[in-house]
Tab-separated table of C-alpha atoms in Angstrom:
chain	number	residue	atom	x	y	z
A	1493	MET	CA	11.500	-33.023	3.451
A	1494	THR	CA	8.089	-32.761	4.906
A	1495	LYS	CA	6.800	-29.239	4.995
A	1496	THR	CA	4.703	-28.149	7.980
A	1497	ILE	CA	2.708	-24.976	7.449
A	1498	LYS	CA	0.271	-23.642	10.044
A	1499	ARG	CA	-2.837	-21.914	8.677
A	1500	GLN	CA	-4.876	-19.113	10.195
A	1501	ALA	CA	-8.325	-17.724	9.279
A	1502	LEU	CA	-8.123	-14.386	7.553
A	1503	GLY	CA	-10.844	-12.202	6.074
A	1504	GLY	CA	-10.975	-11.136	2.434
A	1505	LEU	CA	-10.061	-7.414	2.966
A	1506	ALA	CA	-8.126	-7.781	6.270
A	1507	VAL	CA	-5.386	-5.154	6.411
A	1508	ALA	CA	-2.398	-5.444	8.743
A	1509	SER	CA	-2.360	-2.585	11.336
A	1510	ALA	CA	1.255	-1.741	10.737
A	1511	ALA	CA	4.098	-2.612	8.380
A	1512	VAL	CA	7.701	-3.263	9.108
A	1513	LEU	CA	9.458	-1.347	6.523
A	1514	LEU	CA	12.368	-3.397	5.150
A	1515	ALA	CA	14.425	-2.348	2.188
A	1516	GLY	CA	17.129	-4.951	2.559
A	1517	CYS	CA	17.703	-8.640	2.045
A	1518	GLY	CA	17.228	-11.881	3.778
A	1519	SER	CA	18.434	-15.358	3.081
A	1520	ALA	CA	17.050	-18.871	3.012
A	1521	PRO	CA	16.962	-20.398	6.504
A	1522	GLU	CA	18.871	-23.500	7.245
A	1523	ASP	CA	16.734	-26.691	8.035
A	1524	SER	CA	16.508	-27.349	11.649
A	1525	THR	CA	14.436	-29.463	13.859
A	1526	ALA	CA	14.334	-28.907	17.625
A	1527	ASP	CA	13.475	-31.704	19.999
A	1528	GLY	CA	9.687	-32.150	19.863
A	1529	GLY	CA	9.414	-29.213	17.424
A	1530	GLU	CA	8.320	-28.848	13.893
A	1531	GLU	CA	10.643	-29.087	10.798
A	1532	SER	CA	11.340	-25.715	9.241
A	1533	ILE	CA	10.707	-25.323	5.477
A	1534	ASP	CA	13.149	-24.810	2.739
A	1535	PHE	CA	11.563	-21.910	1.015
A	1536	LEU	CA	12.741	-18.435	0.082
A	1537	PRO	CA	10.005	-15.965	-0.926
A	1538	CYS	CA	10.935	-12.699	-2.412
A	1539	LEU	CA	9.164	-9.370	-3.229
A	1540	ILE	CA	10.195	-6.480	-5.551
A	1541	SER	CA	8.547	-3.084	-5.520
A	1542	ASP	CA	8.062	-0.716	-8.339
A	1543	GLU	CA	9.453	2.831	-8.024
A	1544	GLY	CA	6.708	3.885	-5.604
A	1545	GLY	CA	8.601	2.044	-2.788
A	1546	TRP	CA	7.383	0.381	0.344
A	1547	ASN	CA	6.041	3.519	2.088
A	1548	ASP	CA	3.586	4.460	-0.704
A	1549	ARG	CA	0.502	3.805	1.534
A	1550	SER	CA	-0.761	1.962	-1.633
A	1551	PHE	CA	-0.136	-1.145	-3.682
A	1552	ASN	CA	3.568	-1.555	-2.782
A	1553	GLN	CA	2.996	-1.308	0.976
A	1554	SER	CA	-0.117	-3.522	0.816
A	1555	ALA	CA	1.898	-6.218	-1.062
A	1556	LYS	CA	4.674	-6.019	1.562
A	1557	GLU	CA	2.136	-6.317	4.401
A	1558	GLY	CA	0.818	-9.498	2.768
A	1559	MET	CA	4.259	-10.913	2.283
A	1560	ASP	CA	5.249	-10.109	5.839
A	1561	ARG	CA	2.115	-11.785	7.187
A	1562	ALA	CA	2.897	-14.911	5.085
A	1563	VAL	CA	6.509	-15.258	6.074
A	1564	GLU	CA	5.582	-14.780	9.805
A	1565	GLU	CA	3.287	-17.701	9.429
A	1566	LEU	CA	5.746	-19.827	7.542
A	1567	GLY	CA	8.646	-18.976	9.872
A	1568	VAL	CA	11.016	-18.009	6.973
A	1569	GLU	CA	12.955	-14.842	6.127
A	1570	PRO	CA	12.053	-13.093	2.803
A	1571	ILE	CA	14.165	-10.867	0.543
A	1572	GLU	CA	12.174	-7.659	-0.028
A	1573	MET	CA	13.878	-5.527	-2.616
A	1574	GLU	CA	12.834	-1.860	-3.174
A	1575	SER	CA	13.259	-0.328	-6.629
A	1576	THR	CA	13.861	3.441	-6.859
A	1577	ASN	CA	13.329	3.777	-10.617
A	1578	ALA	CA	12.432	1.718	-13.686
A	1579	ASN	CA	16.167	0.898	-14.439
A	1580	ASP	CA	16.193	-1.101	-11.166
A	1581	TYR	CA	13.625	-3.776	-12.250
A	1582	GLY	CA	15.804	-5.979	-14.326
A	1583	PRO	CA	18.930	-5.916	-12.099
A	1584	ASN	CA	16.853	-6.382	-8.917
A	1585	LEU	CA	15.180	-9.421	-10.405
A	1586	GLU	CA	18.526	-10.880	-11.437
A	1587	GLU	CA	19.776	-10.336	-7.894
A	1588	LEU	CA	16.691	-12.130	-6.451
A	1589	VAL	CA	17.303	-15.110	-8.605
A	1590	ALA	CA	21.083	-15.130	-7.769
A	1591	GLN	CA	20.249	-15.177	-4.112
A	1592	GLY	CA	18.096	-18.418	-4.526
A	1593	CYS	CA	14.536	-17.103	-4.444
A	1594	ASP	CA	12.013	-19.868	-4.837
A	1595	PHE	CA	9.042	-17.464	-5.291
A	1596	ILE	CA	9.128	-13.879	-6.532
A	1597	VAL	CA	6.269	-11.452	-6.434
A	1598	SER	CA	6.549	-8.345	-8.715
A	1599	VAL	CA	4.393	-5.379	-7.594
A	1600	GLY	CA	2.881	-3.597	-10.428
A	1601	PHE	CA	2.192	-3.312	-14.273
A	1602	ASN	CA	5.556	-1.501	-14.762
A	1603	LEU	CA	7.503	-4.674	-13.901
A	1604	SER	CA	5.803	-6.808	-16.477
A	1605	ALA	CA	8.436	-6.987	-19.141
A	1606	ALA	CA	11.261	-7.530	-16.682
A	1607	THR	CA	9.269	-10.240	-14.944
A	1608	VAL	CA	8.471	-12.112	-18.048
A	1609	GLU	CA	12.110	-11.982	-19.107
A	1610	SER	CA	13.209	-13.323	-15.666
A	1611	ALA	CA	10.535	-16.000	-15.546
A	1612	LEU	CA	11.473	-17.404	-19.044
A	1613	ALA	CA	15.102	-17.469	-18.044
A	1614	ASN	CA	14.420	-19.212	-14.777
A	1615	PRO	CA	11.699	-21.760	-15.226
A	1616	GLU	CA	12.467	-23.451	-11.885
A	1617	VAL	CA	11.406	-20.267	-9.996
A	1618	SER	CA	7.727	-19.402	-9.395
A	1619	TYR	CA	6.535	-15.846	-10.000
A	1620	ALA	CA	3.396	-13.790	-9.324
A	1621	ILE	CA	2.795	-10.280	-10.562
A	1622	ILE	CA	0.281	-7.759	-9.192
A	1623	ASP	CA	-1.956	-5.666	-11.458
A	1624	ASP	CA	-0.831	-7.354	-14.647
A	1625	TRP	CA	-1.527	-10.337	-16.837
A	1626	ALA	CA	2.115	-10.556	-18.009
A	1627	ASP	CA	0.816	-10.761	-21.544
A	1628	ASN	CA	3.052	-8.318	-23.406
A	1629	ASP	CA	2.322	-9.814	-26.867
A	1630	TYR	CA	-1.415	-9.432	-26.232
A	1631	ASP	CA	-2.385	-12.953	-27.400
A	1632	GLY	CA	-4.545	-13.588	-24.351
A	1633	GLU	CA	-1.997	-15.843	-22.573
A	1634	THR	CA	0.542	-15.155	-19.896
A	1635	ASP	CA	3.932	-14.966	-21.559
A	1636	ALA	CA	5.712	-17.383	-19.226
A	1637	PRO	CA	4.198	-20.625	-17.845
A	1638	ASN	CA	5.629	-20.008	-14.279
A	1639	ILE	CA	3.907	-16.577	-13.625
A	1640	ARG	CA	0.655	-16.180	-11.794
A	1641	PRO	CA	-1.231	-12.935	-12.480
A	1642	LEU	CA	-2.921	-11.225	-9.433
A	1643	VAL	CA	-5.302	-8.686	-10.914
A	1644	PHE	CA	-8.311	-6.795	-9.598
A	1645	ASN	CA	-11.632	-5.724	-11.232
A	1646	THR	CA	-11.409	-2.412	-9.380
A	1647	ALA	CA	-13.989	-0.883	-11.649
A	1648	GLU	CA	-16.684	-2.579	-9.537
A	1649	ALA	CA	-15.569	-0.960	-6.272
A	1650	ALA	CA	-14.823	2.337	-8.008
A	1651	TYR	CA	-18.458	2.261	-9.380
A	1652	LEU	CA	-19.568	2.405	-5.821
A	1653	GLY	CA	-17.116	5.173	-4.986
A	1654	GLY	CA	-18.253	7.237	-7.960
A	1655	TYR	CA	-21.850	6.910	-6.880
A	1656	ALA	CA	-20.934	8.038	-3.411
A	1657	ALA	CA	-18.912	10.961	-4.573
A	1658	ALA	CA	-21.757	12.119	-6.865
A	1659	ALA	CA	-24.209	11.851	-3.967
A	1660	TRP	CA	-21.939	13.879	-1.700
A	1661	SER	CA	-21.417	16.557	-4.408
A	1662	ALA	CA	-25.062	16.757	-5.223
A	1663	GLN	CA	-25.882	17.295	-1.530
A	1664	SER	CA	-23.274	20.024	-1.325
A	1665	GLY	CA	-24.829	21.741	-4.426
A	1666	VAL	CA	-21.622	21.666	-6.269
A	1667	GLU	CA	-22.501	18.777	-8.630
A	1668	LYS	CA	-18.995	18.292	-9.881
A	1669	VAL	CA	-16.387	15.622	-9.071
A	1670	GLY	CA	-13.040	14.810	-10.576
A	1671	THR	CA	-10.279	12.363	-11.081
A	1672	PHE	CA	-6.680	12.152	-12.337
A	1673	GLY	CA	-4.188	9.378	-12.641
A	1674	GLY	CA	-0.427	8.668	-12.325
A	1675	GLY	CA	0.683	6.372	-15.048
A	1676	GLU	CA	-1.638	5.873	-18.104
A	1677	ILE	CA	-2.002	2.187	-17.597
A	1678	PRO	CA	-4.993	-0.191	-17.263
A	1679	SER	CA	-4.671	-0.685	-13.472
A	1680	VAL	CA	-5.085	3.119	-13.093
A	1681	MET	CA	-7.653	3.715	-15.673
A	1682	VAL	CA	-9.963	0.918	-14.427
A	1683	PHE	CA	-10.504	3.064	-11.261
A	1684	MET	CA	-11.288	6.057	-13.387
A	1685	ASP	CA	-13.759	4.137	-15.571
A	1686	GLY	CA	-15.647	2.733	-12.594
A	1687	PHE	CA	-15.691	6.099	-10.910
A	1688	GLN	CA	-17.263	7.843	-13.924
A	1689	LEU	CA	-19.815	5.034	-14.537
A	1690	GLY	CA	-20.810	5.280	-10.822
A	1691	VAL	CA	-21.437	8.968	-11.232
A	1692	GLU	CA	-23.456	8.321	-14.401
A	1693	LYS	CA	-25.538	5.725	-12.446
A	1694	TYR	CA	-26.311	8.299	-9.730
A	1695	ASN	CA	-27.350	10.814	-12.365
A	1696	GLU	CA	-29.598	8.239	-13.938
A	1697	ASP	CA	-31.198	7.133	-10.599
A	1698	LYS	CA	-31.667	10.599	-9.226
A	1699	ASP	CA	-32.270	12.614	-12.330
A	1700	ALA	CA	-29.154	14.616	-11.453
A	1701	ALA	CA	-26.448	16.279	-13.452
A	1702	VAL	CA	-23.224	15.718	-11.513
A	1703	GLU	CA	-20.253	16.387	-13.826
A	1704	VAL	CA	-16.926	14.494	-13.989
A	1705	VAL	CA	-13.841	16.391	-14.836
A	1706	GLY	CA	-10.371	14.772	-15.575
A	1707	TRP	CA	-11.539	11.722	-17.388
A	1708	ASP	CA	-13.697	10.525	-20.252
A	1709	THR	CA	-14.407	6.826	-20.192
A	1710	GLU	CA	-15.779	6.701	-23.736
A	1711	ALA	CA	-12.759	8.463	-25.179
A	1712	GLN	CA	-10.366	6.832	-22.736
A	1713	SER	CA	-8.689	10.142	-22.206
A	1714	GLY	CA	-8.021	12.369	-19.213
A	1715	LEU	CA	-5.459	13.925	-16.839
A	1716	PHE	CA	-2.267	11.989	-15.826
A	1717	THR	CA	0.869	12.986	-14.063
A	1718	GLY	CA	3.018	10.505	-15.971
A	1719	SER	CA	4.447	8.810	-12.873
A	1720	PHE	CA	3.664	7.585	-9.312
A	1721	GLU	CA	5.487	10.428	-7.613
A	1722	ALA	CA	4.114	13.054	-5.270
A	1723	ASN	CA	5.823	15.929	-7.088
A	1724	ASP	CA	4.977	19.320	-8.383
A	1725	THR	CA	3.346	17.801	-11.496
A	1726	ALA	CA	1.030	15.798	-9.297
A	1727	ARG	CA	0.113	18.917	-7.245
A	1728	GLN	CA	-0.443	21.033	-10.340
A	1729	THR	CA	-2.637	18.215	-11.779
A	1730	ALA	CA	-4.703	18.081	-8.567
A	1731	GLN	CA	-5.076	21.905	-8.628
A	1732	GLN	CA	-6.211	21.665	-12.225
A	1733	VAL	CA	-9.103	19.387	-11.230
A	1734	LEU	CA	-9.947	21.354	-8.143
A	1735	SER	CA	-9.842	24.656	-9.856
A	1736	GLN	CA	-12.635	23.435	-12.162
A	1737	GLY	CA	-14.871	23.201	-9.181
A	1738	ALA	CA	-14.743	19.524	-8.154
A	1739	ASP	CA	-15.394	19.057	-4.442
A	1740	VAL	CA	-14.600	15.321	-4.482
A	1741	VAL	CA	-11.383	14.110	-6.265
A	1742	LEU	CA	-10.176	10.631	-6.967
A	1743	PRO	CA	-6.277	10.588	-7.395
A	1744	VAL	CA	-5.200	7.221	-8.699
A	1745	GLY	CA	-1.602	6.311	-8.468
A	1746	GLY	CA	-0.020	5.535	-5.206
A	1747	PRO	CA	1.568	8.591	-3.389
A	1748	ILE	CA	0.013	11.228	-5.745
A	1749	TYR	CA	-2.923	11.405	-3.262
A	1750	THR	CA	-0.539	13.351	-0.971
A	1751	SER	CA	-0.378	16.081	-3.615
A	1752	ALA	CA	-4.094	16.264	-3.904
A	1753	VAL	CA	-4.296	16.558	-0.113
A	1754	ALA	CA	-1.717	19.395	-0.134
A	1755	ALA	CA	-3.735	21.306	-2.785
A	1756	ILE	CA	-6.918	20.884	-0.821
A	1757	ARG	CA	-5.425	22.130	2.383
A	1758	GLU	CA	-3.794	25.041	0.663
A	1759	SER	CA	-6.736	26.399	-1.329
A	1760	TYR	CA	-9.817	24.152	-1.401
A	1761	PRO	CA	-10.814	23.443	2.215
A	1762	ASP	CA	-14.313	22.263	1.204
A	1763	SER	CA	-12.980	19.519	-1.056
A	1764	LEU	CA	-12.382	15.839	-0.285
A	1765	ILE	CA	-10.584	12.925	-1.783
A	1766	LEU	CA	-11.355	9.296	-2.381
A	1767	GLY	CA	-8.541	6.945	-1.267
A	1768	VAL	CA	-7.362	4.082	-3.452
A	1769	ASP	CA	-5.963	0.585	-2.854
A	1770	SER	CA	-6.075	0.819	0.985
A	1771	ASP	CA	-8.387	2.403	3.564
A	1772	MET	CA	-6.591	5.710	3.641
A	1773	ALA	CA	-8.361	7.079	6.717
A	1774	VAL	CA	-6.871	4.078	8.617
A	1775	LYS	CA	-3.540	4.028	6.852
A	1776	GLU	CA	-2.939	7.728	7.321
A	1777	PRO	CA	-5.220	9.134	10.121
A	1778	ASP	CA	-3.799	12.658	9.525
A	1779	ILE	CA	-5.853	12.822	6.307
A	1780	ALA	CA	-8.982	11.152	7.663
A	1781	ASP	CA	-10.693	14.601	7.712
A	1782	VAL	CA	-10.428	14.903	3.873
A	1783	THR	CA	-10.971	11.348	2.878
A	1784	LEU	CA	-14.632	10.561	2.210
A	1785	VAL	CA	-14.211	6.882	1.498
A	1786	SER	CA	-11.621	4.523	-0.046
A	1787	ILE	CA	-11.780	2.146	-3.042
A	1788	MET	CA	-9.795	-0.849	-1.858
A	1789	LYS	CA	-8.007	-3.770	-3.369
A	1790	ALA	CA	-7.021	-6.712	-1.262
A	1791	ILE	CA	-3.478	-6.824	-2.599
A	1792	ASP	CA	-2.202	-7.867	0.887
A	1793	GLN	CA	-4.485	-10.859	0.944
A	1794	ALA	CA	-3.698	-11.889	-2.700
A	1795	THR	CA	0.010	-11.666	-1.856
A	1796	TYR	CA	-0.429	-13.617	1.353
A	1797	ASP	CA	-2.445	-16.328	-0.337
A	1798	ALA	CA	-0.040	-16.759	-3.263
A	1799	THR	CA	3.025	-16.943	-1.008
A	1800	ILE	CA	1.466	-19.561	1.241
A	1801	GLN	CA	0.386	-21.572	-1.864
A	1802	ALA	CA	3.807	-21.381	-3.419
A	1803	ALA	CA	5.340	-22.617	-0.203
A	1804	ASP	CA	2.910	-25.558	0.012
A	1805	ALA	CA	2.969	-26.457	-3.702
A	1806	GLY	CA	6.648	-26.072	-4.642
A	1807	ALA	CA	7.064	-27.094	-8.253
A	1808	ASP	CA	3.352	-27.606	-8.545
A	1809	PHE	CA	2.584	-23.908	-8.025
A	1810	ASP	CA	-0.793	-23.093	-9.483
A	1811	VAL	CA	-0.453	-20.195	-12.003
A	1812	THR	CA	-4.202	-19.789	-12.636
A	1813	PRO	CA	-4.835	-16.079	-12.614
A	1814	TYR	CA	-6.603	-14.597	-9.567
A	1815	VAL	CA	-9.140	-11.840	-10.247
A	1816	GLY	CA	-10.259	-9.795	-7.265
A	1817	THR	CA	-13.993	-8.796	-7.422
A	1818	LEU	CA	-16.730	-7.602	-5.100
A	1819	GLU	CA	-17.958	-11.225	-4.863
A	1820	ASN	CA	-14.744	-12.615	-3.545
A	1821	GLU	CA	-13.926	-9.510	-1.500
A	1822	GLY	CA	-10.805	-8.902	-3.663
A	1823	VAL	CA	-12.105	-5.252	-4.078
A	1824	GLY	CA	-14.458	-3.183	-1.941
A	1825	LEU	CA	-15.461	0.122	-0.473
A	1826	SER	CA	-14.230	1.137	2.999
A	1827	SER	CA	-16.426	2.679	5.599
A	1828	PHE	CA	-17.059	6.409	5.501
A	1829	HIS	CA	-15.485	6.901	8.966
A	1830	ASP	CA	-15.786	10.542	10.178
A	1831	PHE	CA	-18.346	11.213	7.406
A	1832	GLU	CA	-20.905	8.532	8.281
A	1833	GLY	CA	-23.199	11.046	10.042
A	1834	GLU	CA	-23.027	13.575	7.143
A	1835	LEU	CA	-23.993	11.330	4.221
A	1836	PRO	CA	-27.156	11.844	2.181
A	1837	GLU	CA	-30.026	9.881	3.634
A	1838	GLY	CA	-30.271	6.419	2.319
A	1839	LEU	CA	-26.845	6.352	0.598
A	1840	THR	CA	-25.373	3.424	2.492
A	1841	ASP	CA	-28.538	1.357	1.671
A	1842	GLU	CA	-28.275	2.335	-1.992
A	1843	LEU	CA	-24.581	1.328	-2.170
A	1844	THR	CA	-25.358	-2.071	-0.535
A	1845	ALA	CA	-28.140	-2.570	-3.086
A	1846	LEU	CA	-25.764	-1.756	-5.950
A	1847	GLN	CA	-23.145	-4.019	-4.691
A	1848	GLU	CA	-25.563	-6.887	-4.421
A	1849	GLN	CA	-26.770	-6.226	-7.946
A	1850	ILE	CA	-23.193	-6.349	-9.262
A	1851	ILE	CA	-22.458	-9.577	-7.449
A	1852	ALA	CA	-25.667	-11.174	-8.747
A	1853	GLY	CA	-24.812	-10.221	-12.310
A	1854	GLU	CA	-27.864	-7.961	-12.543
A	1855	LEU	CA	-25.706	-4.870	-13.018
A	1856	THR	CA	-22.599	-4.909	-15.185
A	1857	VAL	CA	-19.752	-2.368	-14.702
A	1858	ASP	CA	-18.407	-2.164	-18.211
A	1859	SER	CA	-14.811	-0.923	-18.142
A	1860	PRO	CA	-12.536	-1.522	-21.131
A	1861	ASN	CA	-9.714	-1.753	-18.579
A	1862	SER	CA	-11.267	-4.480	-16.339
A	1863	PRO	CA	-9.267	-7.809	-16.176
């Protein structure tokens, strides 16, 4: 069969304006050719979330938007399976294989072991995994030959976010910022590393003394909620950071940002958050007034690209790892939206210069959790 796939030009950090939230299943379309039309393709792409679910305003939702965009272009119906807890990962992957998926994208580090097991048992199926190398024996190689890692050097963008947070806090006179994470995993800690290193760069450049609470890059220790749920623990952890005086907070872990916003609205009206993964001021306009800027990962674009490539390549799917960077626009900083007119003078020019230095290799953001 000849596969006909239409391409469209898409920017590196383009984000779909809305998501169609599907939790159910689809099936492979039957081949059909209308008179004068194009032949449909025999390809069933599939997506499995981690326990955060499709409506996390973060990495799961972003991956879903990328998959939805790809299947619309391909003219196929996907299966998009939402996990509610870690016990769902293995059975959900088994179900996807049983339904005939040709390509499966697993969203998140927590699905690594289950994805490797599924890939080894089903070598005819192509896989991709977001935010993980699928290297569970730590030998430097992906554990199955049919998995493509989609990972992001988020420390680069978080460095810019940390610098901006420090500048804002110095201008306010507070001189204290903070961060906390969900799961204690590399894809979370890499944000926190970059954030602290960016604050340190600001202090160095400005002879300032902005303090970071909630994380110590050198010791690799800090505050974590233990999950990606917006629960009482997340709210208490946010309050712990805010109570120490931080007026800019970086919550890293999908929906836990909502707990930080709740704590700010309740008791800390002069504090702000930094968004992660997506441009939170756009994704959730109701919190734009407390979102200084967002540290973004182009998970949607990576998922889109991998799905299109899998449809085009079939058995020749390229499993070369993708690493998102500032240079390839896989990571980046959003605009400051409502806060543009309140920024310290010269900050945006300083951030542009720092980004250019990182891309040119003149400035290295040295996180032990970078891919």
